Structure formats: C-alpha cells, structure tokens
Coordinates of C-alpha atoms and ligand atoms in Angstrom, one line a residue:
X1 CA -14.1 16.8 -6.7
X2 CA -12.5 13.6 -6.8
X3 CA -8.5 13.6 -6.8
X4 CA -6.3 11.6 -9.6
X5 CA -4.8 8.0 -7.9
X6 CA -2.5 6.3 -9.9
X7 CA -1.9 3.1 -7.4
X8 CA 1.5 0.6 -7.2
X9 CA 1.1 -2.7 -5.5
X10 CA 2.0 -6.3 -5.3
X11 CA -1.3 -8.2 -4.7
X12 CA -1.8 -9.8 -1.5
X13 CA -4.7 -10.3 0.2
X14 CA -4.7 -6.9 1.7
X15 CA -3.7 -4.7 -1.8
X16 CA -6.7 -6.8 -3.1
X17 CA -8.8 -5.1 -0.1
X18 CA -7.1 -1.8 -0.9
X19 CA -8.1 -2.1 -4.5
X20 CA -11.4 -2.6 -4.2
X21 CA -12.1 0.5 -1.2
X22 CA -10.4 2.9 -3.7
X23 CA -12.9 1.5 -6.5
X24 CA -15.3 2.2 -4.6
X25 CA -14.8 5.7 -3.3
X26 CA -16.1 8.3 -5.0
X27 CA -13.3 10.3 -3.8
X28 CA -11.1 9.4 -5.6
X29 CA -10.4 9.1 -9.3
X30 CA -8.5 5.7 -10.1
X31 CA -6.1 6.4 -13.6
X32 CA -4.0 3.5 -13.1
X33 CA -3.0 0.3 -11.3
X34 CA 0.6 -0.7 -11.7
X35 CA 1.9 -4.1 -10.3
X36 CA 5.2 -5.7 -9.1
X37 CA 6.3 -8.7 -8.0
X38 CA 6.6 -8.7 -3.8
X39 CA 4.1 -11.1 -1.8
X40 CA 4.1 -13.3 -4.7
X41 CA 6.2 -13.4 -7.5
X42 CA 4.7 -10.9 -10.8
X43 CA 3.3 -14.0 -12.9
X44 CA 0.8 -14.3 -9.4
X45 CA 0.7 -10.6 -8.5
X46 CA -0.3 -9.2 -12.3
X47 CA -3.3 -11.7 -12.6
X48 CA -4.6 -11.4 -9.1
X49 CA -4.8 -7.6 -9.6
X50 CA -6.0 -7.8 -12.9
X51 CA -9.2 -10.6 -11.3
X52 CA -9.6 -8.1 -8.5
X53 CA -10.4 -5.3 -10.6
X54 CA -12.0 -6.8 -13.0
X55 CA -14.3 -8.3 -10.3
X56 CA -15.0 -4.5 -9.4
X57 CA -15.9 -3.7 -12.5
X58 CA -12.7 -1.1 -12.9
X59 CA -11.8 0.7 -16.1
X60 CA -8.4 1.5 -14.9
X61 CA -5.6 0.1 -16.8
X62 CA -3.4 -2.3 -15.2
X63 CA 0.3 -2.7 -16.1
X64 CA 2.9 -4.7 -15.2
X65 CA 5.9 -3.5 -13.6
X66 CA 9.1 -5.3 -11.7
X67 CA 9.5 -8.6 -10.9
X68 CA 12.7 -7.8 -8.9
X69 CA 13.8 -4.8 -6.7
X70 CA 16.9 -2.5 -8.0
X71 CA 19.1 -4.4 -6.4
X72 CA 19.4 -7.7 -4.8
X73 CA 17.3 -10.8 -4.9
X74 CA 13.6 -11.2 -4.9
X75 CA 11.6 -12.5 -1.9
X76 CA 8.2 -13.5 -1.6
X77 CA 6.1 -13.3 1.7
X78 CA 3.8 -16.1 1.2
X79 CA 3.0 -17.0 4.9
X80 CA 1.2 -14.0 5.2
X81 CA -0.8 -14.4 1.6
X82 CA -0.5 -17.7 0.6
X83 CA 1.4 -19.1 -2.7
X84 CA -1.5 -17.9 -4.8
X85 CA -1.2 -14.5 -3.0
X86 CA -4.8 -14.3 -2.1
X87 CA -5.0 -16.9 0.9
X88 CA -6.7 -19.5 -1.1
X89 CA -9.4 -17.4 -2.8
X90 CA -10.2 -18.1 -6.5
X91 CA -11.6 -15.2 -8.1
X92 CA -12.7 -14.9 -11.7
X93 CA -9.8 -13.9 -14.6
X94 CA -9.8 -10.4 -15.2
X95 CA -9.6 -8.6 -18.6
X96 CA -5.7 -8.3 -20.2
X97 CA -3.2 -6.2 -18.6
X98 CA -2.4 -2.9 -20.8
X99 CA 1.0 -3.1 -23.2
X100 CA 3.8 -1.0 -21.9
X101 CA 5.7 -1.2 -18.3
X102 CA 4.9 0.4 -15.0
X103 CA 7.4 2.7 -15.0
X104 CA 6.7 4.6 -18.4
X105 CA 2.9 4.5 -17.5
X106 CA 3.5 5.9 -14.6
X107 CA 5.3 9.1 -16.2
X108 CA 2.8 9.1 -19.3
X109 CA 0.2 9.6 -16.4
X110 CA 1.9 12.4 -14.6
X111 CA 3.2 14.2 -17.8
X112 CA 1.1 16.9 -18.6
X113 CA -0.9 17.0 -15.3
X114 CA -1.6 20.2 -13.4
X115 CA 1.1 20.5 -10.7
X116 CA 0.3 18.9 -7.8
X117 CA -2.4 17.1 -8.7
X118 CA -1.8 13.3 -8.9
X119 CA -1.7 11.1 -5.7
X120 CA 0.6 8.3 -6.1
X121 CA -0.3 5.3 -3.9
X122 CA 2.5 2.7 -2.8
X123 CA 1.3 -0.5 -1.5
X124 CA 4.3 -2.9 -2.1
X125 CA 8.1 -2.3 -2.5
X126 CA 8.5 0.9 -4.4
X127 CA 10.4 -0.6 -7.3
X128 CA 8.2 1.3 -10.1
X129 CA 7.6 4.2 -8.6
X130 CA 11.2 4.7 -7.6
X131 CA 12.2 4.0 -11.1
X132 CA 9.5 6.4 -12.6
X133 CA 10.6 9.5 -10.5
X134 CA 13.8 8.5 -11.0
X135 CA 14.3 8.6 -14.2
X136 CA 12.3 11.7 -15.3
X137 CA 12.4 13.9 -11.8
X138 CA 11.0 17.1 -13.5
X139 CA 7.6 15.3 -13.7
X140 CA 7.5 15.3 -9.9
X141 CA 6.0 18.5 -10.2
X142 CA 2.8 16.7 -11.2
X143 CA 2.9 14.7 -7.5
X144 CA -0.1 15.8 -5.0
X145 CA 1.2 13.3 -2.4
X146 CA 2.9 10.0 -1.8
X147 CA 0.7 7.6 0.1
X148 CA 3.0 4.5 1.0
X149 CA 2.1 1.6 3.3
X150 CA 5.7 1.1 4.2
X151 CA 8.1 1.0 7.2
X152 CA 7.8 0.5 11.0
X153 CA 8.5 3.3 13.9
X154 CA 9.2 0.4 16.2
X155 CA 9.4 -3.3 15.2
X156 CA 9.8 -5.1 11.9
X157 CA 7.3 -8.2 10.2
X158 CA 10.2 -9.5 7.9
X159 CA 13.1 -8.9 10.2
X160 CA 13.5 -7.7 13.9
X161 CA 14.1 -4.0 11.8
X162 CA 12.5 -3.7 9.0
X163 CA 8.7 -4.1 7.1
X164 CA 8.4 -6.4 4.3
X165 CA 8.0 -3.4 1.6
X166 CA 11.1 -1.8 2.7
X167 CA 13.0 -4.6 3.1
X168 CA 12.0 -6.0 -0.6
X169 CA 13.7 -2.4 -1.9
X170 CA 15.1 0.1 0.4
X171 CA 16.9 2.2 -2.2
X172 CA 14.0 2.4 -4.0
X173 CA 12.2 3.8 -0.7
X174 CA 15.3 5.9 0.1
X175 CA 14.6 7.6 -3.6
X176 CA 11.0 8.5 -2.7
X177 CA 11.8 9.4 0.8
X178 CA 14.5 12.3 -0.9
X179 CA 12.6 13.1 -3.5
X180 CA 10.9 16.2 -2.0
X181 CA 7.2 15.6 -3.0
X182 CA 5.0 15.5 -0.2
X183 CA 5.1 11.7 1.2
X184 CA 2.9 10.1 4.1
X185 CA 3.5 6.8 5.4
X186 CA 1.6 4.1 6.7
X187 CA 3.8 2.5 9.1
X188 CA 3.1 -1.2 10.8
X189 CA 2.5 0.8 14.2
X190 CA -0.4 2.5 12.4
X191 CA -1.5 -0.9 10.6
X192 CA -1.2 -2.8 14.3
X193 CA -4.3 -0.8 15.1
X194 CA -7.0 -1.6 12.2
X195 CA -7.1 -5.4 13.1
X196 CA -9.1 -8.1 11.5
X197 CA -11.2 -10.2 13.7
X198 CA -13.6 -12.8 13.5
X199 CA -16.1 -10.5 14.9
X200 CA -15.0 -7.8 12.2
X201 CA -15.0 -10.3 9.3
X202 CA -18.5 -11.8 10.6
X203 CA -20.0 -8.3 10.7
X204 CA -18.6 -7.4 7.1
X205 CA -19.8 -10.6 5.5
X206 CA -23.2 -9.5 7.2
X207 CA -23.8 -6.2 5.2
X208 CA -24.9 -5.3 1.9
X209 CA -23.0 -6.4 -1.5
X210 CA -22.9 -8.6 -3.9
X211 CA -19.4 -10.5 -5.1
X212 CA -16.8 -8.1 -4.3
X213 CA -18.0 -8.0 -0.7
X214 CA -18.1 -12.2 -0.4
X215 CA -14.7 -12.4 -2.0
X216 CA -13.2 -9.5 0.3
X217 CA -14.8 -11.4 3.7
X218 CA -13.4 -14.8 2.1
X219 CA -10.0 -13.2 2.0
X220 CA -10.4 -11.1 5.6
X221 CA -11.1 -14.9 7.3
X222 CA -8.2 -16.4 5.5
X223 CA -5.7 -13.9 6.7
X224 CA -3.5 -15.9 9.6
X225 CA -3.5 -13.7 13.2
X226 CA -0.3 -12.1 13.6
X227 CA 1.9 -13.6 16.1
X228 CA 3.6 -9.9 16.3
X229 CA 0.5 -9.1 17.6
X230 CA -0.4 -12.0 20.0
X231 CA -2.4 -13.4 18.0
X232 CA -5.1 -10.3 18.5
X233 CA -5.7 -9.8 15.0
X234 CA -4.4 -9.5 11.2
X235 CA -3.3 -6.2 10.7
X236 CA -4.7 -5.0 7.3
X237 CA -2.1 -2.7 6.1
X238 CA -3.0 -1.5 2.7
X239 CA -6.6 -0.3 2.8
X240 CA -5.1 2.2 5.4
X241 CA -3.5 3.6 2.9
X242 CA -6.6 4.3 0.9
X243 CA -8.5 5.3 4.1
X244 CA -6.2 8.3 4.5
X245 CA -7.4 9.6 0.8
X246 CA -11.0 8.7 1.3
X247 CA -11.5 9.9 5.1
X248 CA -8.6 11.5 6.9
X249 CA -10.4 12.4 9.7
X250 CA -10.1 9.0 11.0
X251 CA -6.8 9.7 11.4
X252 CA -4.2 11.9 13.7
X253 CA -0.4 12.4 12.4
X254 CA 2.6 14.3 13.0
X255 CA 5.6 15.8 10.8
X256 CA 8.4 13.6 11.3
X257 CA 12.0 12.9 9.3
X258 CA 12.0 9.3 7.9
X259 CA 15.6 7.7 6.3
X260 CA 15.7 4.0 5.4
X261 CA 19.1 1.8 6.3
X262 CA 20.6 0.5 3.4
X263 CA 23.1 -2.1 4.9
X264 CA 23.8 -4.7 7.5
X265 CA 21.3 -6.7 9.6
X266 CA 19.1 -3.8 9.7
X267 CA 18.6 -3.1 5.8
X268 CA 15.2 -2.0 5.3
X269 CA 14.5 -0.7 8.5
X270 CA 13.0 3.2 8.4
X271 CA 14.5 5.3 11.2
X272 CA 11.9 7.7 12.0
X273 CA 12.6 10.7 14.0
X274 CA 9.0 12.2 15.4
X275 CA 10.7 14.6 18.0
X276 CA 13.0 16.5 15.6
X277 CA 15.9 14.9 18.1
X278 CA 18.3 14.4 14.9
X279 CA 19.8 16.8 12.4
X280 CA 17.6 15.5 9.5
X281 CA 15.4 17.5 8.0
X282 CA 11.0 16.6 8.2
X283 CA 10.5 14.8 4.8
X284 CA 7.2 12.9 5.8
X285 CA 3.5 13.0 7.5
X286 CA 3.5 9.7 9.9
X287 CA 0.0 8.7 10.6
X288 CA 0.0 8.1 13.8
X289 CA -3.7 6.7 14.9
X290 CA -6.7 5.1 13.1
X291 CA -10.0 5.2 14.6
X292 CA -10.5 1.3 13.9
X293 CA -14.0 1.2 14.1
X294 CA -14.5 3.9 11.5
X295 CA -12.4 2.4 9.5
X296 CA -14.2 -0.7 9.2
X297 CA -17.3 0.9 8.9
X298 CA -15.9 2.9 6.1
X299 CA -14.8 -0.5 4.3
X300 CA -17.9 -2.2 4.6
X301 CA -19.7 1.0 3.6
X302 CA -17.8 0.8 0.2
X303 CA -18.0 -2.6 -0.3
X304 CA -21.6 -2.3 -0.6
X305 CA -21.2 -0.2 -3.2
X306 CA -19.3 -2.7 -5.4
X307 CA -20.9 -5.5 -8.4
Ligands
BDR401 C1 3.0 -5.0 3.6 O1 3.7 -6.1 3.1 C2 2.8 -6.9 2.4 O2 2.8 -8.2 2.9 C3 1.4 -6.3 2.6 O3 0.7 -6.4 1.4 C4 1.7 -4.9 2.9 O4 1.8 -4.1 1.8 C5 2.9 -5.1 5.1 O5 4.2 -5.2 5.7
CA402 CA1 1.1 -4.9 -0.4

C-alpha cells in the first residue's frame, strides 16, 4: 500500500531531484506539491516545480505558497542553484499551477483524512506548512509524519549555525518542531554523506531512462562541490528526504529533542540534544546514517522508471 505525500519545497536543483524519486516510487502516493519562494525567489521556484513535474508526467496539483517567511526578509541561495534555480538547466514549461494558496491546500488535503495517514514532506523553509498547522491545529490528527530536510547537528551552510531552510524561517520550524506530530529530520550531517561525484553522476547518466534521467544527471553535474565538504562532493539534501519514505532501511536514527534558536548570530540554528543531556523533552527521529551507495542505486533505479 502506498502512503499519502503531500510535499513543500522551494525548487533547487536538489527538490527537483527529490521530486522526480517521489514520482517515481511506487511507495508512495503523491496528492500535492506545494511551493515557496527560498533558493530562488517564488516567480523561479513555482515554474521550475511546475517543468519538473510536468517532465515526469505527475498528476499532482501544484500550488503556490509563500514568497517570504513569517517574519523577516527573504533570501535566496543562488550559489548553490543558480539564478534560475536549476544550475543552468532549461526544462520544458509545465502545465498551470492549481488556483488557491499552499496553505489552504494543504488543510483541504488533510481534512477528512484517516488519522495518521498523511506524510507531510518539507524540503525548503517551512513557511506553508507552518502556516497550515498553524492555523487549523485540530487537522494535525490527519499527520502520519513530518519528513523535513532541515537543520544541522554540528555546522551550518548559510551561517557558521544554522542550514539554509531554518535560517529562511525558524519560527516557522519552531511551530512544526512543537507541534506534536511525529517529525523526522534530515539534517546536513546526514546530507554530508549522500555525495554527488563525477563518478556518481557518470554512472547515473549511464543507466536506463529517457528525459527525466538526462535532465536529473544535467542538474547532478551542474551542482558546485561544497567547500564545507573539501570539495569531496555536492551534498544532495532533499532526495534524502524522500529516501527515508521509499527505503528506510538505508538508514539508522535515534530519538533525539530538536529546538531551533530564534535570535542573535545563531538564528536558525537547531540545537539537537541526541543524549537526552538537557531537560527538553524527545520531539524528533534524527537520521543519523545513509548507506550512500544504496541510495544512489535507489535514485537511478527510479529514474529509469520516469518518461
Ligand atoms: C537545503 O537548502 C536548499 O539550498 C536545498 O534545496 C536544501 O533544501 C539544504 O541546506
Ligand atoms: Ca530545498
């Protein structure tokens, strides 16, 4: 049986990826693809996820959500993705995005659902899911699990503290991270071990698959080495994410209590207690390890699958 995946994200080269493994994995049942604005602003980030799905040949409505986080400015992280927020790669238009705004679609999705039984998938700041839970909480009774590619035990990629989707909207991650659904996170410790190399890409663009594989090994090579890393790699963050759903056994993970800092120099950093050294309560599964290889496997497994 395959389990209901309403997905949030900001596409990026990597979402894009994401997309396009949870498209093609029976596992899982795609109802909906919201968007915000966060590697690129949302007049880039709607159309690219509207091309990437409609390059996969999704059904899934696709709706636009925030173009700023709840409070403070927007940011965009184009180093990383490029201005067009898909390193350079021009893909086909996709069909219109559906009327109506993230947030509501969100809560139209999940009203009425069995308890427990929708997987909500964050893969950029949490803007619209944040304001979705918010702003009806009894329909979190409807939420399987939180899947959010978000926060860092150690290190940040945006500042010295914090990951790009929590620093885009920490109060927006500190309302999932209390909200008491089940969340698991995807941290940039787990991401620094499913690394894109040339080898990788070479080896993808190899296998079976017709355009969705091309575009996704066009996007893989344009994706810069991360100096973070020393230059061993470009962590690809999102499709994680998705692995998790699709094959958890690729994983290991622990219980751990999670809490996001709000102010100063370290706003957006997640303080992530593994040990249960602090008072705070265990509000999250941290997945701790990816078996790499597996997980590349996996991606160029489903690719195959793809138009
Ligand atoms: C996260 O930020 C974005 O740049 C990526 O798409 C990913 O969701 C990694 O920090
Ligand atoms: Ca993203």
């Amino acid at each position: 049986m395959s389990r209901a995946v309403l997905i949030d994200c900001d596409p990026g080269t990597d979402d894009a990826v994401a997309l396009w493994l949870a498209l093609a994995s029976p596992e899982l049942d795609l109802r909906l693809v919201t968007v915000a604005g966060g590697n690129v602003g949302l007049e880039r980030t709607l159309p690219n996820a509207r091309a990437v799905l409609g390059l996969g040949g999704a059904r899934a409505p696709v709706v636009a959500g925030a173009e700023r986080p709840l409070t403070g400015a927007y940011r965009s992280e184009t180093r990383v993705h490029g201005t067009d927020g898909l390193g350079g790669v021009v893909l086909p238009a996709g069909p219109p995005a559906a009327p109506g705004l993230a947030a509501d679609a969100i809560r139209d999705a999940l009203r009425g659902a069995a308890p427990a039984s929708v997987t909500l998938v964050g893969l950029g700041p949490a803007t619209n899911l944040a304001l979705a839970l918010a702003t009806e909480p009894p329909l979190r009774a409807a939420v399987a699990e939180i899947v959010l590619m978000t926060g860092a035990v150690g290190e940040g990629n945006w500042t010295p503290a914090a990951e790009f989707n929590a620093a885009m909207d920490p109060e927006a991650l500190a309302v999932l991270l209390g909200c008491g659904c089940p969340v698991t996170l995807v941290t940039l410790d787990l991401t620094a071990q499913a690394l894109v190399t040339p080898a990788r890409v070479a080896a993808l663009r190899a296998g079976p698959g017709g355009r969705c594989r091309a575009a996704c090994g066009d996007i893989l090579a344009a994706l810069p080495p991360s100096k973070r890393l020393a230059g061993r790699g470009a962590p690809l963050h999102d499709p994680c994410a998705i692995a998790w759903l699709v094959a958890p056994a690729l994983f290991t993970h622990r219980p751990a209590a999670a809490e996001v800092v709000l102010d100063g120099p370290d706003r957006g950093r997640t303080r992530i207690d593994r040990w249960q050294r602090s008072d705070r309560p265990v509000n999250i599964r941290l997945l701790e390890t990816i078996d790499a290889e597996g997980f590349f496997a996996l991606l160029g497994e489903r690719l195959a699958r793809l138009p």
